[in-house]
XYZ file of C-alpha atoms in Angstrom:
779
model
C 7.299 16.841 20.991
C 8.319 16.160 17.406
C 7.955 19.134 15.093
C 5.902 18.712 11.932
C 7.840 17.756 8.866
C 9.267 20.471 6.675
C 10.857 19.630 3.346
C 13.283 22.112 1.833
C 15.974 21.951 -0.805
C 18.410 20.216 1.596
C 15.936 17.473 2.525
C 17.619 14.745 0.530
C 21.056 15.637 1.864
C 19.670 15.564 5.399
C 18.378 12.028 4.889
C 21.547 10.789 3.221
C 23.844 12.203 5.879
C 21.931 10.620 8.743
C 20.416 13.842 10.057
C 16.825 12.647 9.686
C 14.895 12.399 12.952
C 12.724 9.344 13.324
C 10.404 8.733 16.232
C 12.873 6.524 18.092
C 15.427 9.364 17.940
C 13.166 11.835 19.691
C 13.409 10.894 23.341
C 12.711 13.605 25.892
C 13.805 13.719 29.507
C 11.015 12.346 31.643
C 9.535 10.021 29.030
C 8.321 6.704 30.352
C 8.519 3.572 28.250
C 5.811 1.073 27.443
C 6.298 -2.589 26.620
C 3.446 -4.765 25.363
C 2.897 -8.256 26.736
C 1.707 -10.306 23.790
C -0.020 -13.654 23.494
C 2.208 -16.676 23.072
C -0.706 -18.881 22.064
C -2.820 -18.704 18.900
C -6.172 -19.383 20.562
C -6.932 -19.683 24.246
C -8.950 -18.533 27.204
C -6.685 -16.512 29.462
C -6.363 -15.270 33.013
C -3.833 -12.546 33.775
C -2.034 -11.807 37.036
C -0.193 -8.483 36.723
C 0.526 -7.925 40.430
C 4.121 -9.265 40.361
C 4.962 -6.826 37.562
C 3.351 -3.883 39.334
C 5.827 -4.180 42.212
C 8.904 -4.506 39.969
C 11.605 -1.797 40.051
C 10.887 1.319 38.015
C 7.329 0.309 37.107
C 4.686 3.057 37.120
C 1.726 1.116 35.780
C 0.623 -2.225 34.377
C -2.531 -2.236 32.267
C -4.695 -5.239 31.444
C -7.907 -5.572 29.483
C -10.000 -5.135 32.617
C -8.287 -1.780 33.238
C -8.611 -0.223 29.783
C -11.773 -1.697 28.270
C -14.318 0.004 30.560
C -12.808 3.412 29.767
C -12.317 3.090 25.996
C -14.182 2.014 22.875
C -13.109 -0.640 20.373
C -11.501 0.624 17.183
C -13.623 1.570 14.218
C -12.679 -0.010 10.917
C -11.830 2.271 8.029
C -13.304 -0.195 5.517
C -16.606 -0.897 7.217
C -18.650 -2.448 4.439
C -22.094 -3.740 5.429
C -21.148 -7.157 4.026
C -18.746 -7.629 6.952
C -19.472 -9.310 10.268
C -18.891 -7.450 13.519
C -15.902 -8.246 15.732
C -14.662 -5.475 18.032
C -10.929 -4.754 18.099
C -9.813 -3.694 21.581
C -6.463 -2.308 22.672
C -5.922 -5.226 25.046
C -7.420 -8.711 25.063
C -10.125 -9.622 27.514
C -10.490 -13.235 28.549
C -9.560 -14.693 25.153
C -6.707 -14.383 22.658
C -6.948 -15.306 19.000
C -3.422 -15.026 17.579
C 0.190 -15.092 18.650
C 1.124 -11.464 19.198
C -2.257 -10.164 20.352
C -1.733 -7.533 23.091
C -2.632 -8.804 26.576
C -1.052 -6.270 28.932
C 1.151 -3.171 28.898
C 3.924 -2.275 31.328
C 4.990 1.350 31.799
C 8.394 1.890 33.427
C 11.269 4.346 33.672
C 13.169 2.798 30.760
C 12.568 0.060 28.190
C 14.843 -2.426 29.959
C 12.988 -2.198 33.260
C 9.711 -2.422 31.351
C 10.866 -5.566 29.549
C 12.004 -7.150 32.801
C 8.660 -6.396 34.427
C 6.740 -7.662 31.393
C 8.282 -11.082 31.999
C 6.627 -11.059 35.437
C 3.101 -10.715 34.034
C 1.672 -14.188 34.547
C -0.668 -15.337 31.789
C -2.438 -18.659 32.164
C -3.598 -20.133 28.865
C -6.458 -22.593 28.452
C -5.937 -23.624 24.800
C -8.808 -23.662 22.333
C -8.974 -25.394 18.925
C -6.988 -23.563 16.251
C -8.149 -22.554 12.766
C -4.949 -22.056 10.810
C -6.333 -22.315 7.272
C -9.217 -20.163 6.014
C -11.998 -22.702 6.610
C -15.525 -21.322 7.076
C -16.470 -24.423 9.034
C -13.260 -24.715 11.078
C -13.028 -24.141 14.841
C -14.925 -20.917 15.464
C -13.072 -17.801 16.530
C -16.197 -15.862 17.532
C -18.929 -17.624 19.442
C -21.674 -15.304 18.221
C -20.856 -15.954 14.547
C -22.492 -18.897 12.750
C -19.157 -19.756 11.119
C -15.747 -18.181 10.429
C -16.882 -16.130 7.434
C -16.116 -12.462 7.965
C -17.864 -11.367 4.773
C -18.779 -12.087 1.173
C -19.305 -10.075 -1.984
C -19.617 -10.685 -5.721
C -19.352 -8.913 -9.055
C -21.376 -10.296 -11.960
C -22.069 -9.476 -15.602
C -23.617 -11.244 -18.573
C -24.417 -14.960 -18.808
C -21.363 -16.766 -17.487
C -22.694 -20.313 -17.657
C -23.581 -19.978 -21.334
C -20.199 -18.404 -22.045
C -18.288 -21.244 -20.369
C -20.465 -23.878 -22.051
C -19.642 -22.352 -25.433
C -15.903 -22.136 -24.761
C -13.497 -24.260 -26.773
C -11.264 -24.500 -23.690
C -11.796 -23.825 -19.993
C -8.613 -23.290 -18.004
C -9.008 -24.133 -14.338
C -6.431 -23.229 -11.743
C -5.821 -22.221 -8.148
C -3.403 -19.326 -7.712
C -2.195 -18.245 -4.302
C -0.113 -15.588 -2.556
C 1.366 -16.440 0.834
C 1.475 -13.816 3.570
C 4.342 -11.327 3.539
C 5.655 -8.588 5.822
C 5.822 -4.971 4.650
C 9.217 -4.671 6.368
C 9.776 -0.891 6.451
C 13.240 0.049 7.683
C 11.651 1.943 10.574
C 9.309 -0.112 12.712
C 6.239 1.536 14.186
C 6.424 3.787 17.225
C 4.181 6.032 19.325
C 4.739 8.832 21.827
C 1.857 10.416 23.758
C 1.786 13.547 25.887
C -1.236 15.234 27.471
C -1.687 18.761 28.697
C -1.438 19.154 32.456
C -5.205 19.092 32.824
C -5.464 15.858 30.823
C -7.819 17.447 28.306
C -5.714 17.597 25.130
C -3.442 14.976 23.594
C -0.420 15.340 21.325
C 0.462 11.991 19.830
C 3.556 11.463 17.723
C 3.435 8.362 15.571
C 4.987 6.823 12.486
C 2.001 6.748 10.148
C 0.899 7.387 6.576
C -2.484 8.715 7.705
C -2.378 11.253 10.557
C -5.999 12.320 10.233
C -7.140 8.703 10.341
C -5.165 8.207 13.533
C -6.709 11.354 15.002
C -10.217 10.106 14.231
C -9.435 6.695 15.689
C -8.022 8.137 18.907
C -10.965 10.457 19.370
C -13.299 7.488 19.043
C -11.424 4.996 21.213
C -10.562 7.523 23.952
C -14.078 8.977 23.795
C -12.943 12.585 23.329
C -13.549 15.230 20.675
C -11.314 15.163 17.579
C -10.174 18.746 18.195
C -8.660 17.555 21.492
C -6.257 15.288 19.591
C -3.205 16.515 17.734
C -1.302 13.917 15.687
C 2.261 14.764 14.690
C 4.550 12.818 12.377
C 8.226 13.399 11.693
C 10.402 11.513 9.236
C 9.076 8.080 8.315
C 11.461 5.281 7.454
C 9.249 3.521 4.952
C 5.670 2.308 5.228
C 4.447 0.445 2.088
C 0.842 0.489 3.326
C 1.498 -1.187 6.672
C 1.340 2.240 8.363
C -1.744 3.347 6.455
C -4.195 2.929 9.310
C -4.536 3.410 13.045
C -3.286 0.684 15.392
C -4.305 -0.381 18.886
C -0.906 0.630 20.266
C -1.718 4.291 19.616
C -4.752 4.085 21.873
C -2.815 2.029 24.415
C 0.080 4.512 24.695
C -2.264 7.513 24.836
C -4.379 5.913 27.556
C -1.292 5.041 29.608
C 0.131 8.565 29.282
C -3.068 10.116 30.592
C -3.223 7.631 33.456
C 0.368 8.196 34.667
C 0.311 11.943 33.827
C 3.673 11.646 32.066
C 4.734 11.319 28.421
C 4.885 7.653 27.373
C 6.575 6.139 24.343
C 6.581 2.707 22.682
C 8.964 1.574 19.946
C 8.121 -1.652 18.159
C 10.907 -4.224 18.063
C 11.649 -5.999 14.804
C 10.513 -9.301 16.325
C 7.246 -7.677 17.414
C 6.649 -6.282 13.958
C 6.332 -9.762 12.453
C 3.253 -10.471 14.586
C 2.003 -7.002 15.606
C 2.038 -5.115 12.286
C -0.529 -6.221 9.727
C 0.525 -8.770 7.116
C -0.014 -8.419 3.385
C -1.429 -10.706 0.672
C -2.787 -14.053 2.018
C -5.311 -14.717 -0.750
C -6.074 -17.634 -3.072
C -7.954 -17.244 -6.361
C -9.712 -20.148 -8.081
C -10.273 -19.398 -11.741
C -12.249 -20.859 -14.614
C -11.248 -19.049 -17.776
C -13.244 -19.799 -20.907
C -11.456 -19.312 -24.219
C -12.613 -19.571 -27.824
C -10.439 -21.502 -30.273
C -8.778 -18.249 -31.360
C -7.859 -17.412 -27.768
C -10.456 -14.709 -27.117
C -11.961 -14.786 -23.637
C -15.546 -16.008 -23.575
C -16.092 -15.958 -19.808
C -14.415 -15.841 -16.412
C -15.320 -17.207 -13.007
C -13.113 -16.240 -10.066
C -13.494 -17.242 -6.432
C -11.285 -15.304 -4.038
C -10.583 -16.750 -0.601
C -9.023 -14.208 1.757
C -7.287 -15.243 4.986
C -8.279 -12.242 7.130
C -6.356 -13.251 10.220
C -7.871 -13.245 13.676
C -9.190 -9.712 14.044
C -10.881 -7.963 11.119
C -8.606 -4.937 11.229
C -8.934 -1.446 9.807
C -9.216 -2.354 6.117
C -11.512 -5.306 6.739
C -12.210 -7.193 3.527
C -10.598 -4.413 1.506
C -7.714 -6.319 -0.038
C -9.999 -9.189 -1.023
C -12.592 -6.838 -2.502
C -9.885 -5.281 -4.663
C -8.647 -8.711 -5.780
C -12.155 -9.769 -6.772
C -12.738 -6.472 -8.581
C -9.390 -6.327 -10.420
C -9.144 -9.919 -11.638
C -10.468 -8.893 -15.073
C -7.227 -7.080 -15.906
C -6.993 -4.952 -19.072
C -9.127 -7.437 -21.005
C -12.498 -7.438 -22.742
C -14.647 -9.747 -20.610
C -18.410 -9.475 -20.991
C -19.547 -12.574 -19.111
C -18.099 -12.944 -15.642
C -18.628 -13.748 -12.007
C -16.088 -12.859 -9.347
C -16.833 -13.787 -5.739
C -15.018 -13.099 -2.487
C -15.174 -14.979 0.775
C -13.173 -13.598 3.692
C -12.475 -16.003 6.546
C -10.931 -15.378 9.965
C -8.028 -17.527 11.160
C -5.760 -17.623 14.216
C -3.110 -15.424 12.630
C -2.010 -11.795 12.656
C -4.614 -9.612 10.900
C -4.269 -8.882 7.193
C -4.017 -5.227 6.192
C -2.696 -2.911 3.532
C 0.545 -3.670 1.719
C 1.905 -2.251 -1.515
C -0.446 -3.292 -4.305
C -3.444 -3.859 -1.998
C -4.996 -6.949 -3.607
C -3.881 -6.211 -7.164
C -0.812 -8.504 -7.357
C -3.074 -11.385 -6.311
C -5.602 -10.588 -9.034
C -2.947 -10.084 -11.706
C -1.179 -13.308 -10.775
C -4.384 -15.308 -11.208
C -5.570 -13.948 -14.555
C -2.093 -13.817 -16.093
C -1.185 -17.371 -15.075
C -4.505 -18.675 -16.390
C -4.153 -16.759 -19.653
C -0.644 -18.144 -20.132
C -1.888 -21.696 -19.623
C -4.653 -21.037 -22.116
C -2.125 -19.859 -24.700
C -0.034 -22.984 -24.145
C -2.969 -25.371 -24.549
C -4.247 -23.563 -27.641
C -0.717 -23.369 -29.083
C -0.863 -19.587 -29.210
C 1.904 -17.111 -28.575
C 1.501 -15.569 -25.064
C 1.853 -12.080 -26.539
C -0.748 -12.735 -29.197
C -3.395 -14.090 -26.813
C -3.085 -10.912 -24.776
C -3.206 -8.672 -27.837
C -6.435 -10.306 -29.001
C -8.166 -9.720 -25.670
C -6.921 -6.276 -24.684
C -9.311 -3.364 -24.728
C -8.477 -0.865 -27.459
C -8.275 2.925 -27.049
C -11.636 3.517 -28.718
C -13.267 1.233 -26.142
C -12.094 3.385 -23.239
C -13.471 4.522 -20.863
C -14.727 1.003 -20.210
C -16.831 -0.318 -17.345
C -15.596 -3.678 -16.071
C -17.911 -6.348 -14.611
C -16.932 -4.935 -11.195
C -18.209 -1.489 -12.295
C -14.747 0.046 -12.346
C -14.198 2.534 -15.145
C -10.881 1.968 -16.944
C -10.196 5.530 -17.939
C -7.630 5.794 -20.714
C -4.711 4.133 -22.436
C -3.418 2.072 -25.326
C -2.762 -1.334 -23.807
C -1.773 -2.998 -27.078
C 0.738 -0.297 -27.909
C 2.610 -0.868 -24.671
C 2.427 -4.646 -25.095
C 4.018 -4.297 -28.518
C 6.696 -1.909 -27.250
C 7.742 -4.368 -24.544
C 7.662 -7.253 -27.007
C 9.878 -5.300 -29.392
C 12.272 -4.186 -26.650
C 12.919 -7.715 -25.442
C 12.875 -9.049 -29.017
C 10.231 -11.581 -28.048
C 10.481 -14.149 -30.904
C 14.288 -14.220 -30.836
C 14.523 -14.340 -27.046
C 12.034 -17.227 -26.875
C 13.945 -19.120 -29.531
C 17.233 -18.574 -27.687
C 15.656 -19.853 -24.456
C 14.337 -22.931 -26.244
C 17.805 -23.663 -27.618
C 19.241 -23.319 -24.108
C 16.685 -25.760 -22.716
C 17.561 -28.243 -25.420
C 21.139 -28.003 -24.147
C 20.088 -28.691 -20.543
C 19.777 -25.159 -19.131
C 16.423 -24.205 -17.634
C 15.881 -20.775 -19.170
C 12.390 -19.396 -19.623
C 10.708 -16.261 -20.936
C 7.483 -14.840 -19.562
C 5.151 -11.917 -20.085
C 2.326 -10.404 -18.043
C 0.061 -7.370 -18.310
C -1.814 -5.487 -15.605
C -3.878 -2.485 -14.634
C -3.513 -0.568 -11.381
C -6.323 1.345 -9.665
C -4.848 4.702 -8.628
C -5.865 8.166 -7.454
C -7.816 6.485 -4.702
C -10.231 8.954 -3.337
C -13.607 9.731 -4.868
C -15.481 10.388 -1.631
C -18.848 9.227 -2.953
C -17.339 6.055 -4.407
C -15.493 5.402 -1.160
C -18.710 5.741 0.811
C -20.485 3.350 -1.546
C -17.667 0.829 -0.981
C -18.068 1.084 2.792
C -14.969 3.214 3.400
C -15.617 5.556 6.294
C -12.922 8.081 5.322
C -13.479 10.685 2.602
C -11.067 10.799 -0.303
C -10.633 14.479 -1.059
C -7.332 16.251 -0.534
C -6.706 19.878 0.391
C -3.658 22.024 -0.238
C -2.801 25.439 1.151
C -0.259 27.678 -0.603
C 1.175 30.654 1.229
C 3.751 33.247 0.179
C 5.431 35.127 3.009
C 6.388 38.779 2.982
C 9.897 37.911 1.734
C 8.622 35.866 -1.209
C 9.230 32.409 0.320
C 6.547 29.908 -0.727
C 5.105 27.399 1.737
C 2.818 24.522 0.765
C 0.824 22.754 3.478
C -0.491 19.259 2.793
C -2.151 16.406 4.616
C -0.029 13.936 2.658
C 2.894 12.094 4.241
C 6.283 11.854 2.524
C 7.729 8.486 3.497
C 10.552 7.918 1.062
C 8.495 7.853 -2.137
C 9.539 11.335 -3.312
C 6.079 12.857 -2.972
C 7.490 15.884 -1.158
C 9.744 16.719 -4.104
C 6.867 16.330 -6.570
C 4.551 18.661 -4.640
C 7.336 21.243 -4.318
C 8.028 20.947 -8.045
C 4.339 21.449 -8.920
C 4.047 24.544 -6.757
C 7.295 26.026 -8.060
C 6.331 25.513 -11.695
C 2.832 26.946 -11.281
C 3.880 30.004 -9.252
C 7.044 30.629 -11.243
C 9.726 30.438 -8.563
C 12.745 28.136 -8.183
C 12.067 24.965 -6.242
C 14.592 26.144 -3.650
C 12.128 28.887 -2.724
C 9.382 26.374 -1.812
C 8.986 24.551 1.482
C 6.489 21.761 2.190
C 4.899 21.405 5.614
C 3.333 18.072 6.493
C 2.690 15.733 9.389
C 0.655 17.834 11.823
C -3.129 17.641 12.076
C -3.168 21.003 13.887
C -1.331 22.903 11.161
C -1.940 20.939 7.958
C -5.136 20.718 5.909
C -7.445 17.769 6.297
C -7.223 14.651 4.175
C -9.303 11.733 5.340
C -7.367 9.045 3.533
C -3.740 10.095 3.891
C -0.934 8.760 1.708
C -1.883 5.492 0.050
C -3.731 4.110 -2.921
C -1.232 5.724 -5.333
C -3.026 9.038 -4.864
C -0.233 11.501 -4.082
C 0.538 12.795 -7.579
C -2.958 12.706 -9.042
C -5.071 13.812 -6.078
C -2.750 15.805 -3.806
C -0.818 17.010 -6.848
C -4.000 18.318 -8.467
C -4.917 20.151 -5.250
C -1.470 21.777 -5.034
C -1.505 22.611 -8.744
C -4.852 24.384 -8.516
C -4.024 26.264 -5.303
C -0.680 27.361 -6.783
C -2.364 28.404 -10.021
C -4.794 30.512 -7.997
C -1.785 32.088 -6.282
C -0.208 32.950 -9.643
C -3.467 34.560 -10.751
C -3.601 36.568 -7.539
C -0.031 37.738 -8.084
C -0.910 38.714 -11.661
C -3.884 40.757 -10.450
C -1.671 42.550 -7.929
C 1.016 43.176 -10.559
C -1.591 44.563 -12.960
C -2.707 47.036 -10.320
C 0.785 48.093 -9.247
C 2.016 48.464 -12.826
C -0.970 50.659 -13.628
C -2.170 48.425 -16.451
C -5.845 48.254 -17.305
C -6.000 44.602 -18.400
C -4.210 41.550 -16.984
C -3.699 40.383 -20.565
C -1.137 43.174 -20.941
C 0.925 41.734 -18.075
C 3.384 39.105 -19.217
C 5.034 36.256 -17.336
C 8.782 36.494 -16.829
C 9.172 33.504 -14.554
C 9.796 34.949 -11.110
C 7.623 37.985 -11.781
C 5.739 39.986 -14.421
C 6.454 42.640 -17.097
C 4.223 45.167 -18.822
C 4.450 46.293 -22.434
C 6.693 49.200 -21.450
C 9.278 46.900 -19.918
C 8.473 47.657 -16.288
C 8.849 44.603 -14.073
C 7.820 43.412 -10.634
C 9.316 40.312 -9.013
C 7.327 37.949 -6.828
C 9.421 39.100 -3.887
C 8.382 42.698 -4.535
C 4.755 41.675 -4.949
C 4.831 39.724 -1.693
C 6.193 42.698 0.184
C 3.458 44.892 -1.291
C 0.757 42.348 -0.412
C 1.766 42.381 3.235
C 2.442 46.137 3.407
C -1.151 46.538 2.228
C -0.913 50.241 1.401
C -1.759 49.883 -2.283
C -3.930 46.855 -3.058
C -6.619 46.359 -5.710
C -10.157 46.890 -4.502
C -11.402 43.852 -2.621
C -7.990 42.143 -2.278
C -7.112 41.089 1.252
C -3.625 41.697 2.652
C -1.229 38.767 2.510
C -0.940 35.917 0.039
C -2.704 32.630 0.703
C -4.792 30.320 -1.470
C -6.229 26.849 -0.984
C -8.025 24.172 -2.923
C -9.755 20.891 -2.115
C -9.759 18.262 -4.835
C -12.090 15.266 -4.867
C -11.562 13.221 -8.055
C -14.558 12.117 -10.078
C -13.292 8.556 -10.405
C -10.279 6.337 -10.027
C -7.547 6.485 -12.637
C -5.896 3.338 -13.970
C -2.213 3.008 -14.674
C -1.275 -0.019 -16.721
C 1.622 -1.904 -18.195
C 3.219 -5.031 -19.588
C 6.349 -6.726 -18.278
C 8.607 -9.351 -19.856
C 11.244 -11.386 -18.054
C 13.969 -13.923 -18.757
C 14.889 -16.288 -15.915
C 17.158 -19.258 -15.375
C 16.467 -21.978 -12.808
C 19.530 -23.689 -11.378
C 19.233 -27.467 -11.596
C 21.704 -27.736 -8.705
C 20.143 -25.357 -6.171
C 16.680 -24.482 -7.474
C 17.610 -20.791 -7.258
C 16.009 -18.479 -9.813
C 18.160 -15.880 -11.545
C 16.108 -13.076 -13.091
C 18.439 -12.278 -15.954
C 16.446 -9.628 -17.738
C 13.327 -7.613 -17.014
C 11.644 -5.141 -19.370
C 8.956 -3.080 -17.658
C 6.488 -1.163 -19.817
C 4.411 1.368 -17.941
C 1.915 4.188 -18.414
C 0.963 6.354 -15.419
C -0.514 9.219 -17.367
C 1.386 12.461 -17.255
C 4.764 11.930 -15.588
C 5.300 14.864 -13.262
C 8.808 13.720 -12.344
C 10.175 10.904 -14.562
C 13.083 10.134 -12.220
C 10.745 9.498 -9.316
C 8.460 7.420 -11.542
C 11.420 5.235 -12.500
C 12.550 4.928 -8.882
C 9.070 3.939 -7.718
C 8.875 1.198 -10.347
C 12.316 -0.140 -9.474
C 11.482 -0.234 -5.774
C 8.213 -2.010 -6.448
C 9.944 -4.561 -8.674
C 12.386 -5.388 -5.862
C 9.511 -5.998 -3.449
C 7.710 -8.051 -6.072
C 10.771 -10.250 -6.580
C 10.955 -10.736 -2.818
C 7.346 -11.910 -2.551
C 7.700 -14.100 -5.655
C 10.890 -15.968 -4.785
C 11.803 -15.516 -1.118
C 9.427 -13.886 1.341
C 6.609 -15.556 3.243
C 5.212 -15.881 6.755
C 4.405 -19.545 7.344
C 2.642 -20.866 10.425
C 2.999 -24.233 12.100
C 0.041 -26.586 12.142
C -0.684 -25.569 15.736
C -0.862 -21.880 14.823
C 2.560 -20.517 15.781
C 4.417 -18.163 13.413
C 7.600 -19.687 12.002
C 9.132 -16.243 11.402
C 10.240 -14.545 14.604
C 13.110 -12.369 13.415
C 15.050 -11.344 10.330
C 17.027 -14.558 10.734
C 13.876 -16.335 9.539
C 12.735 -13.913 6.848
C 14.448 -13.452 3.513
C 13.920 -10.194 1.629
C 15.687 -9.884 -1.725
C 19.268 -8.715 -1.923
C 20.647 -6.303 -4.498
C 22.075 -9.255 -6.401
C 18.562 -10.693 -6.828
C 17.279 -7.613 -8.672
C 18.364 -7.194 -12.303
C 18.808 -3.967 -14.186
C 15.287 -2.913 -15.083
C 14.722 -1.736 -18.626
C 11.901 0.813 -18.562
C 9.577 1.506 -21.468
C 7.133 4.379 -20.984
C 4.104 5.800 -22.708
C 2.040 8.699 -21.369
C -1.743 8.712 -21.641
C -3.157 11.453 -19.389
C -6.118 10.526 -17.242
C -9.313 12.476 -17.880
C -10.152 11.933 -14.205
C -7.373 14.013 -12.617
C -6.820 17.721 -13.094
C -3.117 17.305 -13.897
C -3.492 14.131 -15.990
C -1.352 12.096 -13.610
C -2.129 8.553 -12.574
C -0.496 6.892 -9.595
C 2.720 4.904 -9.748
C 3.378 3.869 -6.150
C 2.227 0.272 -6.574
C 2.785 -0.385 -10.270
C 6.208 -1.982 -9.886
C 5.054 -4.744 -7.566
C 1.767 -5.719 -9.240
C 2.854 -7.821 -12.281
C 6.111 -9.285 -10.976
C 4.794 -12.515 -9.472
C 2.872 -13.219 -12.676
C 5.708 -12.520 -15.104
C 8.342 -14.457 -13.127
C 5.993 -17.403 -12.583
C 5.185 -17.472 -16.305
C 8.903 -17.412 -17.108
C 9.661 -20.226 -14.636
C 6.797 -22.267 -16.083
C 8.345 -21.752 -19.521
C 11.755 -22.830 -18.188
C 10.402 -26.037 -16.636
C 8.695 -26.981 -19.882
C 5.989 -29.155 -18.316
C 2.735 -28.878 -16.396
C 3.405 -28.089 -12.767
C 1.562 -26.498 -9.882
C 4.806 -25.146 -8.427
C 4.293 -21.907 -10.377
C 0.674 -21.508 -9.256
C 1.516 -20.132 -5.827
C 4.185 -17.811 -4.486
C 6.778 -17.688 -3.162
C 8.371 -20.086 -5.644
C 11.303 -20.829 -3.382
C 14.451 -22.696 -4.302
C 13.368 -25.526 -2.005
C 10.048 -25.917 -3.810
C 11.735 -25.859 -7.204
C 14.306 -28.460 -6.153
C 11.482 -30.763 -5.062
C 9.797 -30.205 -8.411
C 12.991 -30.908 -10.344
C 13.607 -34.055 -8.351
C 10.052 -35.238 -8.950
C 10.387 -34.592 -12.666
C 13.757 -36.393 -12.787
C 12.290 -39.431 -11.062
C 9.359 -39.539 -13.447
C 11.658 -39.565 -16.486
C 14.340 -41.725 -14.830
C 13.185 -43.565 -11.664
C 16.796 -44.344 -10.687
C 17.934 -40.677 -10.871
C 18.357 -38.304 -7.965
C 19.416 -34.691 -7.754
C-alpha cells in the first residue's frame, strides 16, 4: 500500500534525484496484473468469447461486461446538469462499442506479460455500425433511445441582440475551432486495489487529482458505503486536468481485486492513454460580432459546438458550458446570445484539460476582434482598449451571469503594449514583410475563471461535488507543524505554497512545516480536489485561516504562561512571543506545555490543533494581455515564436516564482496546441495517433523566453486575495499566435481560424497564395 504523500523541506530534492515514488514503482509481492481489452472498432455490435484467455498460463480471471454489469452500477457524472441526456457509462461494454479504445474485457494474470498474451486470446466479433465522426446532431445515432445525437444544449442571453447587430456598422462573422489534444502527463494513469480479508473494505491507490471524487465514484459503482473505501495517492507525475475525475478502470481494478481476493494493479500504457484518457478541447465557435464605426462592440452572437466523444464522461458538457460562458472576455457587451450544443461522436470522450473551455472562448473572441480592427482600420490594441471594462465598472455581471470581480484590464494592456514597444515592433515587422520575410505581431487579452468552488454555484450549474476546502493544522509536542489538506500536489508547486502560508501565519520556518495529502482516511474532505485554479485561493485561504487560529491559540497560551493579563501585552517575535518585561516563550516551549497539560488557561484543551473550511462566495477572475512576434518560414511553413510578452494579474501573488513557472508551463502547452498537437481521426472513425511517434508536443526550442509583466489586484472573493494561475498561461496563446500569423500572412485566410496551425497547413496556404499572384509559381 502506498503511503499518503508528505511534503517536507527535501521534497524538491527528492523529486530531482529520482527518489519520488509513483504508482508504477510501488509493486508488492503477490500483486496480480490487469490488462484491458479495448475496442478496435469505432462503432459496432459485439460478441465476446473469453474462454480461450481464461485457460491461458498464469491467468486468474477474465472479466466481460456480462460478468461485471450485474454486480455494479454505471458511473455518476460529476457535471450532471439537467440539460444533459442520459447515457450510462459502464466499466466494460455490453453488446455494443462506440469508440476505439472502449473497454471490452479485462484479463488478470500473474504478471503484465502473461496478461497481455492472454488478452490477445479474447475473441471479439464486430458487426460494424454506421460511424458519426463529426459532431452532427442528425448523423448516425449512437444511442437508440435518443431522438438524435445531441447530448445537451444551453444558452446565455442578455439585451436585444438582433437590434444591436442591425445597428452595427460592421458584423464580423467567423468560425473558430480547436482540434482535440492529449493532456500528456509524464506519468500515465494507474490503479492498485487491495481489499481486507473479509472483502468489506477497499484501499485503492490511484494517480488522481481528486481522491474524494474517486472515493465517491467507487462507493457508487461498487454499491458500498463511502466509509468502506480508502483512496490513497502518492507522487503524481503531472495531470493537467486529465486526472481530475474518476475513471472506469478504477472500478474495474477494484472489482477484479475483490473477485480474485488478491491485490490487483493496472498501469496504463502510453498507447492506451491516447484513446483511454479523456481528450481536451474539441470545440468550434461560430461568432457574429457587431461593431460600431469606432470599434466598440454593439452585440455578440456565439454558437458553440462541442464534440463530446462517444460517452458523456464525468464532466459532461462542462467544457462547452465554460466556452459559451467565457466568450465575452474582459469586454463590455450588453447585447449578446451565446448558445452551446454538445453532440456525441464515435471518439474518445472529452474531459478536463488545462484551461477547461477557456482557450476555445478566448480564441474565438480575440480572432474576431482582430478581424474587426483590420476591417475598420483600427489598431488592435486600441480596439481592445475601447471595449475593456474599467476598474469602476467592476464587479461586473457578464451576460452569462459571471461576476468579474476586480482588476484594471486597460492598465495591463498598456503595460504589455509598452513592453513590446507596439508601434515600433509593428513597423519593423511591416518593413520585414516588404523585404519578403513573413513576420507578424499579434495581441490578445483574456480572463480566467479561478477559485472554482462556490458550493451553491456549483450545485446550480449541475455539479454534484461541493466546492469547499478544509485544512487541518496541527503542532506536535516538539513544535513540528503539520498541515493536512485534501488538495493534490502534482508538480504545480501547491505543496510549497501551502507550507509557506502556514509557516508565515504561525511564525515558524518553512522547514518546520510538513504537508500531508493524498489519503481520504487521514486528510480532510474536499469534494472537488485540485483543479479549476483553486489551490491558492480556496485551499490557501483555508490553510491561512486555520494557521491564523493556531497562532491566536499559541498567543492565548503564552499570555497565560507569562502571567500577563491582556494578550495585547504579548508581542510577536517570530518563532514565539515576548512580554513587556522581556520574558519569552518559543513555539517549541508552548507546544510542550500544551501537551503536558499541567498549566493551561481555563477551557483550553490539551494539544494544538485547529481547522477551517472555506467555501468562497464567488469565482475570482485572473486576467491578462499577451503580445507575440512570429516569423513564418516560406520554405517549410514552420512558425518561429520570436518574442512573447505575457501580462498577467492573479491577485495577490503568494509565491511569485511559482506564479512565473505556472505561466511558463502553460505557455508551452499553449504553443503545442496552437502549432503542433492534435488527435485526428480517419473518416471511418479510427484514431490516427497511436503512440508518441504520431504526436508532436513542443520542444524546448519551440518555446521562447517569456517576458512577464505583472500587476496585482487582490480578489474581494478570496480571504487571502489570491486568484488562480494554473491555467492562465495556456488560455490566450492560440489567439495571440494566430493573430500574429494572420498579420504575417498579410491577407484574408481561414488557416488562422482553427488550431493547430501546422507547418503543413501553412505551406498549403503559402502555395495557394503564390499561385493566385503568379499562376506559374510553385513552392
